[in-house]
Coordinates of C-alpha atoms in Angstrom, one line a residue:
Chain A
X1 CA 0.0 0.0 0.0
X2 CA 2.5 2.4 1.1
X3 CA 4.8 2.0 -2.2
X4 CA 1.5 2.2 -4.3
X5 CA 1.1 5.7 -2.4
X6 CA 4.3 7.3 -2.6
X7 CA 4.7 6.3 -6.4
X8 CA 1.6 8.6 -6.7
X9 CA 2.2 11.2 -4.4
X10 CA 2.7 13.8 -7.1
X11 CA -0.9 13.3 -7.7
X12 CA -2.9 16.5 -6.3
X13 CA -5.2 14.4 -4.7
X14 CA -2.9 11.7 -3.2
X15 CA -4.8 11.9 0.1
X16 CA -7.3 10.1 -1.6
X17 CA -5.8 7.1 -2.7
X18 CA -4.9 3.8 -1.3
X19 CA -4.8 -0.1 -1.8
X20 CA -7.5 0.3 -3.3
X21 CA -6.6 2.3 -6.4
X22 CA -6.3 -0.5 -8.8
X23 CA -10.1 -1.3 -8.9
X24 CA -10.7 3.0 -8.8
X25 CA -8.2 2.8 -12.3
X26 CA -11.3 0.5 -14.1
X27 CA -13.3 3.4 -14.2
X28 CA -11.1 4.8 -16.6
X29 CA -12.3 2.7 -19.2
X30 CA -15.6 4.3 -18.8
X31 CA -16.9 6.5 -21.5
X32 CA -19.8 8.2 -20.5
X33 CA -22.4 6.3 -22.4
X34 CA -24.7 6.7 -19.4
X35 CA -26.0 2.6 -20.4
X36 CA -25.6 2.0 -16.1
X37 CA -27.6 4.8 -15.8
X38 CA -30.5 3.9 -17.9
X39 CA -31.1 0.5 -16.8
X40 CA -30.8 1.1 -13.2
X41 CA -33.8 0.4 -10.7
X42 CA -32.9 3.2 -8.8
X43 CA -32.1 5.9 -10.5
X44 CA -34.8 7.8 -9.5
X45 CA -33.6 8.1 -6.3
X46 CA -29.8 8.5 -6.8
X47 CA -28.1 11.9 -6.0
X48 CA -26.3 11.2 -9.2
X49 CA -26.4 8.6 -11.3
X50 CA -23.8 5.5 -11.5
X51 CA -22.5 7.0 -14.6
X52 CA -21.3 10.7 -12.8
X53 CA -20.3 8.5 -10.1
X54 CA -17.7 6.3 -12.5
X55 CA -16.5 10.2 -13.7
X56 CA -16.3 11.2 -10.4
X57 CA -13.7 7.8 -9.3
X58 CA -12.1 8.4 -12.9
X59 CA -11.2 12.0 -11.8
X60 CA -10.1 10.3 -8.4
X61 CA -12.8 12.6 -6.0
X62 CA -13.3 9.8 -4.0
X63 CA -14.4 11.9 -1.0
X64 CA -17.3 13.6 -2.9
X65 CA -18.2 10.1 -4.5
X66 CA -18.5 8.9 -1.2
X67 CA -20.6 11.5 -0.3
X68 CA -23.7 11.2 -2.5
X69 CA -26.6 8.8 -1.3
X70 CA -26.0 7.3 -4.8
X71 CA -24.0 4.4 -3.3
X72 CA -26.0 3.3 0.0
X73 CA -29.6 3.2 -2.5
X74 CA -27.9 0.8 -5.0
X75 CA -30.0 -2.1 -4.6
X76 CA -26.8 -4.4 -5.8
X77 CA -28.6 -5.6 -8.5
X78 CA -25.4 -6.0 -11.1
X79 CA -27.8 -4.8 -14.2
X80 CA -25.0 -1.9 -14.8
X81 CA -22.2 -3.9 -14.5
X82 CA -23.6 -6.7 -16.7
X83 CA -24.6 -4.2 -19.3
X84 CA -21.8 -2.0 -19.3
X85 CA -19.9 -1.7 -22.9
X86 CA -16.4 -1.0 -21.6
X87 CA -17.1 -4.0 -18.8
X88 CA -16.1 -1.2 -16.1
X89 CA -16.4 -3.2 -12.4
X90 CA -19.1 -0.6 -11.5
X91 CA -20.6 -3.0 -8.4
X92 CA -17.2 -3.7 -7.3
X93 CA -15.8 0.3 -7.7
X94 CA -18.9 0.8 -5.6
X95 CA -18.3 -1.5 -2.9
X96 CA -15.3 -0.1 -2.0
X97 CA -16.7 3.1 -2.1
X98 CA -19.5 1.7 0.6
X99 CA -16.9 -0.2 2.6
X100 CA -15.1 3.0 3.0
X101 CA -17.9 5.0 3.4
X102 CA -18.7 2.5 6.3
X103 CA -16.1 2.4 7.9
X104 CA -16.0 6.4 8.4
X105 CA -19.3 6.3 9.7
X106 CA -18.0 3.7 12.3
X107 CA -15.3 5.4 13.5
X108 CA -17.2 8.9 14.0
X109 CA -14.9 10.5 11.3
X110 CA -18.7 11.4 9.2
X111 CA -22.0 11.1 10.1
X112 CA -23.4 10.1 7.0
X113 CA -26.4 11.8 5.3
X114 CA -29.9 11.9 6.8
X115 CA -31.6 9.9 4.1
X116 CA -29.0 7.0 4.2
X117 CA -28.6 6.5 8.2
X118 CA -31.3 4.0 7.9
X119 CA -29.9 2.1 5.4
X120 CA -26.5 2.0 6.9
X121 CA -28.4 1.0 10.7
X122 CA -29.9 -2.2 8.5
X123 CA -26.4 -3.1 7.4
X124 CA -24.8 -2.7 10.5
X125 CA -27.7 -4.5 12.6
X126 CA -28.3 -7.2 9.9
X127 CA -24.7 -8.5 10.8
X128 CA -24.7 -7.9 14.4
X129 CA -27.8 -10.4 14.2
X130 CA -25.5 -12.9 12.5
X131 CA -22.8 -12.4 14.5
X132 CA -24.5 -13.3 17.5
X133 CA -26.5 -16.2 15.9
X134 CA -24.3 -17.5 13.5
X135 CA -27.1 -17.3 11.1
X136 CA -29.7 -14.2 10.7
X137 CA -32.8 -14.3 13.2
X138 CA -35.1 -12.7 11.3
X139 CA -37.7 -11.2 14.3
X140 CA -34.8 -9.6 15.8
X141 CA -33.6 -8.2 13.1
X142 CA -36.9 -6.7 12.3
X143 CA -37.3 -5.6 16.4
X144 CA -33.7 -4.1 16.1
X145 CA -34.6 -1.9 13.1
X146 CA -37.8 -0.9 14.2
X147 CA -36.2 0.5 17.4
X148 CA -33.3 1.7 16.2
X149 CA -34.5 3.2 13.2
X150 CA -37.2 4.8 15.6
X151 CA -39.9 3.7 13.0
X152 CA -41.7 1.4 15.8
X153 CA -44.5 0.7 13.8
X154 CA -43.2 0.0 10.4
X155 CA -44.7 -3.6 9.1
X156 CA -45.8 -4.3 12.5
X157 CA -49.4 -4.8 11.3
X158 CA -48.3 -7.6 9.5
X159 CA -46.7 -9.7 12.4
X160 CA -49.7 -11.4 13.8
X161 CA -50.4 -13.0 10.5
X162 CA -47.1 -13.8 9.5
X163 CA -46.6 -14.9 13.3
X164 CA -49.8 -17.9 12.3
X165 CA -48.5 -18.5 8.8
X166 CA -45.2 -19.9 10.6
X167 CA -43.3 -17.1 8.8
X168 CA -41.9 -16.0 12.0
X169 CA -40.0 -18.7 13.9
X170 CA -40.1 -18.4 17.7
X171 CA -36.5 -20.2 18.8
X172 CA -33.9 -18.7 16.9
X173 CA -30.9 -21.4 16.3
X174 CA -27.1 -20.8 17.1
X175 CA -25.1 -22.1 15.3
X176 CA -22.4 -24.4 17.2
X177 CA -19.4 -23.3 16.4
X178 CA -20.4 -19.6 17.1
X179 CA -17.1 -19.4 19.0
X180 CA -15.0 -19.1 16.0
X181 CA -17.5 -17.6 14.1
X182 CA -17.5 -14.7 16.2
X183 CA -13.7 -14.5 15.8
X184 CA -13.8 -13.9 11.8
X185 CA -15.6 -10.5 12.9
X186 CA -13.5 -9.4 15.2
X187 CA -10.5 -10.3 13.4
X188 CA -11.4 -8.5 10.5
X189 CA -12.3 -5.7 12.7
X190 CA -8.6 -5.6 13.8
X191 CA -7.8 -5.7 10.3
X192 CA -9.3 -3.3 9.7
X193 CA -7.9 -0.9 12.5
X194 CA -5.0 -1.5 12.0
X195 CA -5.1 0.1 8.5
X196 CA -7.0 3.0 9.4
X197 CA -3.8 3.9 11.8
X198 CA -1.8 3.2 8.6
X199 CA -3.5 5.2 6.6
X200 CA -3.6 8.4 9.1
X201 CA -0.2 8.0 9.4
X202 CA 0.6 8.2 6.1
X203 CA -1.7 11.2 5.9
X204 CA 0.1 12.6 8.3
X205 CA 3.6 12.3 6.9
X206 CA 2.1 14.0 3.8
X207 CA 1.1 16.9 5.3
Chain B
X1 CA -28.8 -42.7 -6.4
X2 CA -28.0 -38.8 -6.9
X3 CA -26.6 -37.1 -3.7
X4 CA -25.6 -33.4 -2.9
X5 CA -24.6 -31.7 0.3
X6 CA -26.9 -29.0 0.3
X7 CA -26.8 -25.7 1.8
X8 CA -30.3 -24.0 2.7
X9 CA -29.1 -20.3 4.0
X10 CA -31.2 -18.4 6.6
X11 CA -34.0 -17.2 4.9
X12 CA -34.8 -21.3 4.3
X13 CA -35.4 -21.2 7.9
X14 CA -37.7 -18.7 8.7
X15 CA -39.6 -16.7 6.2
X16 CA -38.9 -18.8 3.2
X17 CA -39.4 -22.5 5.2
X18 CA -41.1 -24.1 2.7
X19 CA -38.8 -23.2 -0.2
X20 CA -37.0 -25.4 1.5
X21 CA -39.4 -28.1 2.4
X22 CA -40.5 -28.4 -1.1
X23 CA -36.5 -28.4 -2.1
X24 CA -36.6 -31.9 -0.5
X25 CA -39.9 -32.9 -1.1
X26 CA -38.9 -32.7 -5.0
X27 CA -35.5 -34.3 -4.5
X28 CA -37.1 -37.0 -2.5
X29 CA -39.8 -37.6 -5.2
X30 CA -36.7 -37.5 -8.3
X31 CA -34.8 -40.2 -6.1
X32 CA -32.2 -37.8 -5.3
X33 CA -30.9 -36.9 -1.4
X34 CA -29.5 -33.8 -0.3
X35 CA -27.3 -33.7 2.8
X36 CA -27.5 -30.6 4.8
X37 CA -24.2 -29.8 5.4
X38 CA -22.9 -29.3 9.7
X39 CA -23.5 -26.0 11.1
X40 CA -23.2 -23.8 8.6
X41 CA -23.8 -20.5 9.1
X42 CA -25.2 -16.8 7.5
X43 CA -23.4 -16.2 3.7
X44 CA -23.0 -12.3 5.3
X45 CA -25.5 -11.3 1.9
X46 CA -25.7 -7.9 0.8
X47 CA -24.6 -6.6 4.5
X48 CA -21.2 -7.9 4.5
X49 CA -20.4 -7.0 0.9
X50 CA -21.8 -3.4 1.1
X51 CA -19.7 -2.7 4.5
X52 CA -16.6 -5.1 5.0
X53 CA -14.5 -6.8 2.0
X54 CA -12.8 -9.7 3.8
X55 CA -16.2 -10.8 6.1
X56 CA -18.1 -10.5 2.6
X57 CA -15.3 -13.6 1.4
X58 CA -15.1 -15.4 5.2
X59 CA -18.3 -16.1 5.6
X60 CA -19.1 -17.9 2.6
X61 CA -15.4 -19.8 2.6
X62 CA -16.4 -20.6 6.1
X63 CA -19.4 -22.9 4.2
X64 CA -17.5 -24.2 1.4
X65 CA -14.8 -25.2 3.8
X66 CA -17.3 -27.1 5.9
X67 CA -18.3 -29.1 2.4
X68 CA -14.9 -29.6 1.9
X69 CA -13.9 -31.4 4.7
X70 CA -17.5 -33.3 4.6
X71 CA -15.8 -34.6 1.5
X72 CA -18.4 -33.0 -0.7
X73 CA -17.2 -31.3 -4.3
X74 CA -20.3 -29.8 -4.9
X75 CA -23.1 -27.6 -3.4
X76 CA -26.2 -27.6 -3.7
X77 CA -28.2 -24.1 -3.1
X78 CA -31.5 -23.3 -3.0
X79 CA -31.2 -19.5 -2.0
X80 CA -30.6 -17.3 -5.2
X81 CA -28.4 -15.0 -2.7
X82 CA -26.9 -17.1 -1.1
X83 CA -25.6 -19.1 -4.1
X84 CA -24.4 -15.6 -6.0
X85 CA -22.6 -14.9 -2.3
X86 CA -21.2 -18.3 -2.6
X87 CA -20.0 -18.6 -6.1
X88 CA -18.6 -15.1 -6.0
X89 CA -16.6 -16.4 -3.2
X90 CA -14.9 -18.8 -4.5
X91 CA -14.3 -17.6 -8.1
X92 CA -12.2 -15.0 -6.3
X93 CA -10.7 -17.1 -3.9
X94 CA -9.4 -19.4 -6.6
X95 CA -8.3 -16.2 -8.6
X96 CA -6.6 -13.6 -6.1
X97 CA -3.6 -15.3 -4.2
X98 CA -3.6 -12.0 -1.9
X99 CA -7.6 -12.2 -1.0
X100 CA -6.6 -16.1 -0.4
X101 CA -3.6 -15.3 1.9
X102 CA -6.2 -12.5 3.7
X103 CA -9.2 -14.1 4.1
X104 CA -7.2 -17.2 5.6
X105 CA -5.8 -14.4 8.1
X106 CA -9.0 -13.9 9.9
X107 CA -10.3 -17.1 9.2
X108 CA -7.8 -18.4 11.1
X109 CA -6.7 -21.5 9.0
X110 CA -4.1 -22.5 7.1
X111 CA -3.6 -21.0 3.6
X112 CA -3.6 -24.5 1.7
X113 CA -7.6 -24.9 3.3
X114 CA -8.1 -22.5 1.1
X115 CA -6.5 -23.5 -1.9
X116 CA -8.1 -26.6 -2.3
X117 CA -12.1 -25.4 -2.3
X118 CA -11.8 -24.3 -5.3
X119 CA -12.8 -28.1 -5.7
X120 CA -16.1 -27.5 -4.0
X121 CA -18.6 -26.0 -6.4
X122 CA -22.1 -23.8 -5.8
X123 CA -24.7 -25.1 -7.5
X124 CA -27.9 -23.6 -7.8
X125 CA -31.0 -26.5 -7.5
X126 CA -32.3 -25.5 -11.0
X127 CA -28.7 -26.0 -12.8
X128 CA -29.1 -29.6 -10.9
X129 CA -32.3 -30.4 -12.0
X130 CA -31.6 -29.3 -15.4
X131 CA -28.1 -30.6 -15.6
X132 CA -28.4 -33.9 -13.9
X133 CA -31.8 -34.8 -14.7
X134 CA -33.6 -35.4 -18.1
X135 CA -36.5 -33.6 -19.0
X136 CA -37.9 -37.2 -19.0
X137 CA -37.1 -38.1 -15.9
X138 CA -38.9 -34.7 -14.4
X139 CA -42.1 -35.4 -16.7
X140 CA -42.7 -39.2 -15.8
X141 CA -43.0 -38.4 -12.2
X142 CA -45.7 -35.3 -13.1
X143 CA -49.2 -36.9 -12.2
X144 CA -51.7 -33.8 -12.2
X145 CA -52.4 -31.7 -15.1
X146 CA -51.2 -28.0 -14.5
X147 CA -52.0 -27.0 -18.1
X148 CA -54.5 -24.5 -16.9
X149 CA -52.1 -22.2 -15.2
X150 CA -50.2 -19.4 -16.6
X151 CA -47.2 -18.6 -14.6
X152 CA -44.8 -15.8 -15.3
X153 CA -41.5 -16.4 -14.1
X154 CA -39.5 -14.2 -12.3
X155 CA -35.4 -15.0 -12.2
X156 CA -34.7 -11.8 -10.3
X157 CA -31.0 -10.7 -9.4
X158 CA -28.7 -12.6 -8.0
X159 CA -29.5 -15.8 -9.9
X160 CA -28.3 -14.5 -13.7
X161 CA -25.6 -11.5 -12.9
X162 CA -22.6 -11.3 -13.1
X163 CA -23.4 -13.7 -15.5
X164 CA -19.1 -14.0 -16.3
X165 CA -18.7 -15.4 -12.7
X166 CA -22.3 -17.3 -12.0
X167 CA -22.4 -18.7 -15.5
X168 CA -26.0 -19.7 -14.8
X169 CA -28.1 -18.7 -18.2
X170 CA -28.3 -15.5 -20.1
X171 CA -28.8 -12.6 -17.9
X172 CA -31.2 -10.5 -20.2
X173 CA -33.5 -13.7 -20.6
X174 CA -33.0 -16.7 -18.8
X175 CA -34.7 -19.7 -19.6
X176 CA -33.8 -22.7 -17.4
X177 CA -37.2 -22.3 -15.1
X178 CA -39.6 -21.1 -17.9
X179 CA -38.4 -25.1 -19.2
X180 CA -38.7 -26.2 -15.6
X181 CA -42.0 -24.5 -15.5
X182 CA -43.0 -26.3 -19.3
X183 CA -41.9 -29.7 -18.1
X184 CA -43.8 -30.2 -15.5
X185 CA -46.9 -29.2 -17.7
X186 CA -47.9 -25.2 -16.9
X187 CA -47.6 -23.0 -19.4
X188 CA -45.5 -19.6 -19.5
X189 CA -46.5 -16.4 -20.5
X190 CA -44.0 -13.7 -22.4
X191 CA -42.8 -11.7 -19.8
X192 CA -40.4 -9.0 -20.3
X193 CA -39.2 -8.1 -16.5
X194 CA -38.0 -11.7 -15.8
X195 CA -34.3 -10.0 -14.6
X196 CA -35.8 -6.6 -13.2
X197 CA -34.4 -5.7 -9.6
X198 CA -37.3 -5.7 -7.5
X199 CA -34.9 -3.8 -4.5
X200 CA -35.2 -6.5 -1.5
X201 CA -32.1 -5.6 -0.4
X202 CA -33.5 -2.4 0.5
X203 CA -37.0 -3.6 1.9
X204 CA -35.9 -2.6 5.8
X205 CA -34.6 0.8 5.3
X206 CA -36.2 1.8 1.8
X207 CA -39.7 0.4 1.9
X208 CA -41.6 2.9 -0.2
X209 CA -38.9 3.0 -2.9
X210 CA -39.2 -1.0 -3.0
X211 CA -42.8 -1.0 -3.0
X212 CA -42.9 0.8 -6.0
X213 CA -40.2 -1.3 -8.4
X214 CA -42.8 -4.6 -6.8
X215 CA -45.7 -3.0 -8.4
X216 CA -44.2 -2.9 -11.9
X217 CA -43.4 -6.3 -11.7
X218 CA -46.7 -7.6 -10.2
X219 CA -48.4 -5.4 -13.0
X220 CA -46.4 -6.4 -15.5
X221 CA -47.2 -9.8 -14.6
X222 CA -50.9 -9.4 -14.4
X223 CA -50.6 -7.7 -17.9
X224 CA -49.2 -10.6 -19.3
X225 CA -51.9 -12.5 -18.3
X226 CA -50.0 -14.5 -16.0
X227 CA -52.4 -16.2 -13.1
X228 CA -49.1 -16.8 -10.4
X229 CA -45.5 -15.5 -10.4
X230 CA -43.3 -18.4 -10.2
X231 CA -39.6 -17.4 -8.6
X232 CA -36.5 -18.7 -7.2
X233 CA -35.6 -16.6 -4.5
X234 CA -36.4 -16.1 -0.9
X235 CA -35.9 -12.2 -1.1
X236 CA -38.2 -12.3 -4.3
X237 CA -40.7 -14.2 -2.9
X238 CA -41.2 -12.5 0.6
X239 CA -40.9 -9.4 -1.5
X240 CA -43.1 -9.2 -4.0
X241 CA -45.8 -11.3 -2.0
X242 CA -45.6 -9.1 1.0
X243 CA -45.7 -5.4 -0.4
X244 CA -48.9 -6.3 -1.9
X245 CA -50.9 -5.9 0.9
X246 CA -48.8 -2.2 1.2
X247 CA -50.2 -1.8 -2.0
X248 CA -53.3 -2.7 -1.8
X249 CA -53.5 -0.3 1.6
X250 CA -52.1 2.5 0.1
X251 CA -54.5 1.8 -3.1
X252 CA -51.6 1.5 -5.6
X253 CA -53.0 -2.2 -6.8
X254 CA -56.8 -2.8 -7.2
X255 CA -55.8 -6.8 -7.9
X256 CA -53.3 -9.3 -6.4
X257 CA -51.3 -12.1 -7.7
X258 CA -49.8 -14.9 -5.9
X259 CA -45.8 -15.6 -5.6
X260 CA -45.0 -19.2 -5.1
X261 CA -41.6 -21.4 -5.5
X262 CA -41.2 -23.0 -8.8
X263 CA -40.3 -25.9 -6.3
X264 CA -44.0 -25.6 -5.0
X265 CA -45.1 -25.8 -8.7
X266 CA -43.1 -28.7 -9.0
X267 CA -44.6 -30.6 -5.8
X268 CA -47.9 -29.5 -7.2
X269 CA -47.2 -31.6 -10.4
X270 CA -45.8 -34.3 -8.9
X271 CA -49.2 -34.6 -6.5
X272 CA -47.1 -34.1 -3.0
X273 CA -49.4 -33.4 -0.2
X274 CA -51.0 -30.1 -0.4
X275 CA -50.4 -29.7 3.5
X276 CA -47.1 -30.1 2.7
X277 CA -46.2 -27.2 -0.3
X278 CA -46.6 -24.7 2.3
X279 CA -49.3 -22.4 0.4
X280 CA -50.7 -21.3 3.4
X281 CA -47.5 -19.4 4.3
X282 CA -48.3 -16.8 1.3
X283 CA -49.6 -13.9 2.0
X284 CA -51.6 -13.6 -0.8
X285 CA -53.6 -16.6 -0.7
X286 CA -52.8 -19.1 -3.2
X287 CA -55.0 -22.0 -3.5
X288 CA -58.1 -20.7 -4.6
X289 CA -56.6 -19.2 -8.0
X290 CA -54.6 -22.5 -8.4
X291 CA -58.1 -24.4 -7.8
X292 CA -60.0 -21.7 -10.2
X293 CA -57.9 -22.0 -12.9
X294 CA -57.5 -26.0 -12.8
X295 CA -61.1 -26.4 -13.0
X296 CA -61.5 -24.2 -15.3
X297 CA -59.1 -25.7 -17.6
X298 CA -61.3 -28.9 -16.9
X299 CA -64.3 -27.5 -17.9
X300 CA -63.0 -26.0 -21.4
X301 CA -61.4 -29.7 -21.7
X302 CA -64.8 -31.8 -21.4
X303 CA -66.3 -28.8 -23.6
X304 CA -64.2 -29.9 -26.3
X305 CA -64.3 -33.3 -26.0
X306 CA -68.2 -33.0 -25.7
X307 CA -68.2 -30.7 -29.1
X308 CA -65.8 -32.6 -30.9
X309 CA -67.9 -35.8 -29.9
X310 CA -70.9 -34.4 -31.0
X311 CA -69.4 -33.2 -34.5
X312 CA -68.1 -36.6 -34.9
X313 CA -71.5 -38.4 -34.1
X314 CA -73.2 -35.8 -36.7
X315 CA -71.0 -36.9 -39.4
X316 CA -71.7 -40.0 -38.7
X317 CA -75.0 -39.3 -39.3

């Protein structure tokens, strides 16, 4: 990482770069045809569509990209990436983007924008739920959200009949080996500390 | 006789329990046996992909090592997500030395685990029951006549793309379960969304947006004069047969349309229990259009046997 950074730290926006960068390059390849753009499900909704974004990581303003809601209302649905022409990794550029983006939001370094919290609270509870269980209970998930989110009642008027239609088990399972299940988290927690001190030192020597 | 380890995912166990029930109904009825592989464990989904690299590659190797050391070389998946979650996984595995090295880090087992699952392959149940079974041996176990129904089917996602590392069936339009669905004797109607998104991975935090891309689909379907939506995915499924009643409540829909398993169609055809396809999970009820439309297709049926009987008697007059 570090050799991939100083071999670009003539780059204006160096801060901006990391291990990443070789999946950020494939957007280069992108030439505007806006074909991501027009078959996506959620465009509507989009701060800006897949195909500024791609312009956005070709110009290397990963911060901004980062920024719009653009990549927490992606429904992961591949149709752009499947589609594209110049077979840019769009899904993948955008994971990274989101894995990033979360990992700010954990660390208290952004809060995120208002319209995505609750998208970001379903990540983040959906695999504290599997954590803990090995395997996703789905009531508790449901009961998590609807607390967290502070939207108490949302779908709650259709629990009592998916309670009798045996949609809803009662018992949730854990899994046995939940020991060293758990461990795979918090190992790639650590992992993952340990390269956001790598990168802020880095930032630092920059500066 | 055919065996596979099989891996059911979450959903198989809660909301989408008879998916799986009807999964081994079918398998059982084909003379097949699926082996649920030990303890396995959550395949991370959307979550872990959107939010942490490594846990999005762990927690499906964590499966595939478990069929591994079962001595299994293939996987059998019922779960559309699940099995793009899986396959991903080890297509990049087998390709990225690094991610390998990594993902054995905080797996915390030797590298050379790793390297050999690239042995163990995810397999969704429709490849298997197209691949491995002849359309003959599908169509002698089929006992009732489902000619009357018109089923659209609906492939979704995370079954067809990316179709360069799934290599399932063309992403734009599939056909593996509209044959499926032809086999065991219902017919299929033309129907263009097949592949469209219909945004479950959204449906905690973005309900209104997702109730809106369900009501093309459903309408879509109704236009093509489809009686059910047949599908292959838990996500799907809950999906598009739960936002209905939103619908219906907020007076977007003024009809409904029932969501069923093509494995549930299958059973159907092969004359498994009723009790036991699950239809009374749906929300949408299910049975009475399935009984409607059969009967119907009964009556037509003895009306032209009657007419052609009676045009036959006149000429022989």
């Amino acid at each position: 990482m570090s050799t991939n950074n100083s071999h670009k730290s003539q780059n204006s926006h160096d801060h901006d770069k990391d291990s990443d960068s070789h999946v950020y390059e494939e957007a280069h390849k992108c030439y505007q045809c806006g074909k991501c753009f027009a078959g996506c499900p959620m465009s509507d909704v989009m701060d800006i569509s897949p195909t500024h974004l791609m312009r956005l990581v070709h110009l290397n303003e990963i911060k901004e990209a980062m920024s719009y809601n653009t990549i927490w209302v992606c429904a992961a649905c591949e149709s752009c990436m499947t589609r594209c022409p110049q077979q840019v990794p769009i899904v993948e550029i955008m994971d990274l983007l989101r894995q990033k983006a979360f990992k700010k939001i954990q660390n208290g370094e952004s809060d995120g924008e208002e319209s995505i919290k609750n998208v970001v609270l379903a990540h983040k509870l959906f695999l504290e739920n599997v954590k803990f269980f090995g395997r996703v209970f789905e009531p508790a998930l449901a009961g998590m959200y609807n607390l967290q989110s502070l939207d108490w009642f949302k779908d709650v008027e259709k629990g009592p009949s998916m309670f009798f239609k045996g949609k809803l088990p009662i018992i949730p399972h854990r899994i046995k080996g939940i020991k060293s299940f758990k461990k795979i988290f918090d190992n790639c927690k650590r992992k993952h500390e340990n390269e956001n001190e790598h990168e802020h030192k880095h930032e630092h020597e920059h500066e | 006789m055919k065996s596979y380890h099989y891996f059911p995912g979450c959903s198989l166990e809660g909301m989408a329990k008879e998916f799986d029930q009807t999964t081994r109904e079918i398998f059982t009825t084909l003379g097949a046996s699926l082996k649920e592989i030990e303890d396995w464990s959550c395949c991370g989904a959307t979550s872990a992909h959107f939010t942490d690299r490594l846990l999005s590659y762990a927690l499906p190797a964590r499966n595939l090592n478990i069929t591994k050391k079962c001595g299994g070389n293939e996987l059998a998946v019922s779960c559309a997500a699940c099995f793009a979650r899986l396959k991903v996984t080890s297509y990049n595995l087998q390709k990225d030395a690094k991610l390998r090295g990594e993902v054995a880090e905080v797996m915390e087992v030797e590298e050379k685990e790793l390297n050999s699952l690239s042995d163990v392959v995810p397999r969704h149940i429709l490849e298997i029951l197209t691949k491995d079974f002849s359309v003959e041996d599908i169509k002698s176990k089929v006992i009732r006549d489902l000619s009357g129904l018109k089923i659209a089917p609906y492939y979704g996602c995370l079954l067809v793309r990316p179709p360069q590392i799934l290599e399932f069936d063309d992403p734009e339009n599939p056909m593996i379960m509209d044959n499926i669905i032809k086999t065991v004797g219902a017919s299929v109607v033309d129907f263009p969304f097949k592949t469209e998104c219909c945004g479950a991975s959204l449906t905690l935090s973005k309900a209104d947006i997702v109730a809106n891309l369900t009501k093309k689909i459903i309408t879509e379907a109704r236009d093509a004069g489809a009686d059910l939506i047949v599908v292959a995915c838990p996500l799907c499924q809950t999906n598009l047969d739960m936002r209905q009643l939103d619908l219906q409540s907020d007076n977007l829909i003024d009809f409904e349309i029932p969501v069923i398993y093509f494995t549930q169609l299958m059973g159907l055809a092969f004359g498994i229990d009723e009790k036991k396809l699950g239809f009374n999970r749906n929300m949408i009820a299910v049975l009475p259009t399935i009984k409607e439309k059969l009967a119907a297709a009964v009556v037509t049926k003895v009306a032209t046997v009657a007419t052609a009987a009676t045009s036959t008697e006149r000429e022989g007059e």
